[in-house]
Amino acid sequence: EKGGYEHFMIKEIMEQPKAIRDTLTGRLPDSGFEVNLDGINITKEDLQKLNKIFIVACGTAYHAGIVGKHVIEKLTRIPVEVDIASEFRYRDPIVDENTLTIVISQSGETIDTLVAMREAKARGSRTLGIVNVVGSSIAREVDDCLYTWAGPEIAVASTKAYTTQLICLYLIALDFATKLGTISYEEFANIRDEIKRLAEKVEYVLTHKENIQKYASEHFNAKDIFYLGRGLDFAVAMEGSLKLKEISYIHSEAYAAGELKHGTIALIEDGTFVIALATQEKLFEKMVSNIKEVKSRGAVVLSVAQEGNTDIENVSDHVLYIPRTLDILAPVLTVVPLQLFAYYTAVQRGCDVDKPRNLAKSVTVE
Ligand code: BG6
């Protein structure tokens, strides 16, 4: 049932190209100026009355939501707030009939997310679910439901659910933007064509997994690991750091790279391992400066950048390149080496990768 793999987690990491293709099937026509979102019946008029979108989720799904915020705001200019489900519910959120609440959940059964969704609904908000498990509680109760077609995810640490949640968020952002007229046809076609190349590019990243295994075998004894990034790279840093903590039990922090100097840079000492994400073209130079700051304090830096940005080699100990893509789509590629790094590190440390201590696949208590 593990298809020849040692663990479900690595099987599911390797399944991501297929999961992405399945999630895209029938939804993004090769031509035309529209997205076909089965399960979503939100019209132009519905969108025009929205003054805010909330994205509410837990854990990895919450991290996907942070990427979603950037993308939806960029393409539709509707303000988006992202919240942790267990916080949202109890802080009297400003939600009414002019709010759309998007909930993201692999299992569709996470009680924190389910009750947050009910709370939003009770306040008059329309609710949209991005869910993997067909017929789950959240899928049944939301007004509109877009399924991720990731297939069953068995490993507790989420991987292919995350990448397919990102795909759904891109599709939703494109759908809303075309309906609202906030995107030109050229920009739409450019994003569409690049989305269609993502599965193949993920495959390419996966064929280089032995490099990442090598870094894991060099750093698996680290006491703590920092993940730095700006913009969408910061969102991915949070997910990479969570993966590592969940399954390898190494302490780790994700930090907005520009913020480190305003707080915790003192924790970077000789030999501290830092994973620096520098995939965002617009922020590349700033990121290089931030890498220099940690290098000068003795950090050992593994950077992730888009192919061709070889300047990064001057400030890094190791560099992993991802195939070139649009900045907004880079998270789908950037997260893959981080999943692999967490996986190989946990294996090296002899951890129970698929069933990490104290975690459950789906949590049905608040
Ligand atoms: C946690 C799981 O309890 O719930 C995480 O351990 C997961 O892996 C989170 O990301 C949210 O789960 P779901 O099913 O709502 O996406």
Coordinates of C-alpha atoms and ligand atoms in Angstrom, one line a residue, residues 58-61 104-110 113 156-158 165 246 359-363, ligand 1:
C58 CA -5.4 25.1 11.0
G59 CA -1.8 23.9 10.7
T60 CA -0.6 23.3 7.2
A61 CA -3.9 24.4 5.7
I104 CA -9.3 25.1 4.1
S105 CA -9.1 21.5 5.4
Q106 CA -7.6 18.3 4.1
S107 CA -9.8 16.1 6.3
G108 CA -12.8 18.2 6.3
E109 CA -13.3 17.1 9.9
T110 CA -11.0 19.4 12.0
T113 CA -12.2 24.7 11.4
V156 CA 0.1 12.9 9.5
A157 CA 2.4 15.5 8.1
S158 CA 0.6 17.1 5.2
Q165 CA -4.6 23.6 -1.7
E246 CA 6.3 17.9 13.4
L359 CA -0.1 14.5 16.6
A360 CA -3.2 13.1 14.9
K361 CA -4.1 13.3 11.3
S362 CA -7.4 14.9 12.1
V363 CA -8.2 16.5 15.4
Ligands
BG6_1 C1 -3.5 19.0 12.5 C2 -2.7 18.0 11.7 O1 -4.0 18.4 13.6 O2 -4.5 19.5 11.7 C3 -2.0 18.8 10.6 O3 -1.7 17.3 12.5 C4 -3.0 19.5 9.8 O4 -1.2 18.0 9.8 C5 -4.0 20.3 10.6 O5 -2.4 20.4 8.9 C6 -5.3 20.7 9.8 O6 -5.9 19.5 9.3 P1 -7.0 19.6 8.2 O7 -7.5 18.2 8.0 O8 -8.1 20.5 8.7 O9 -6.3 20.1 7.0

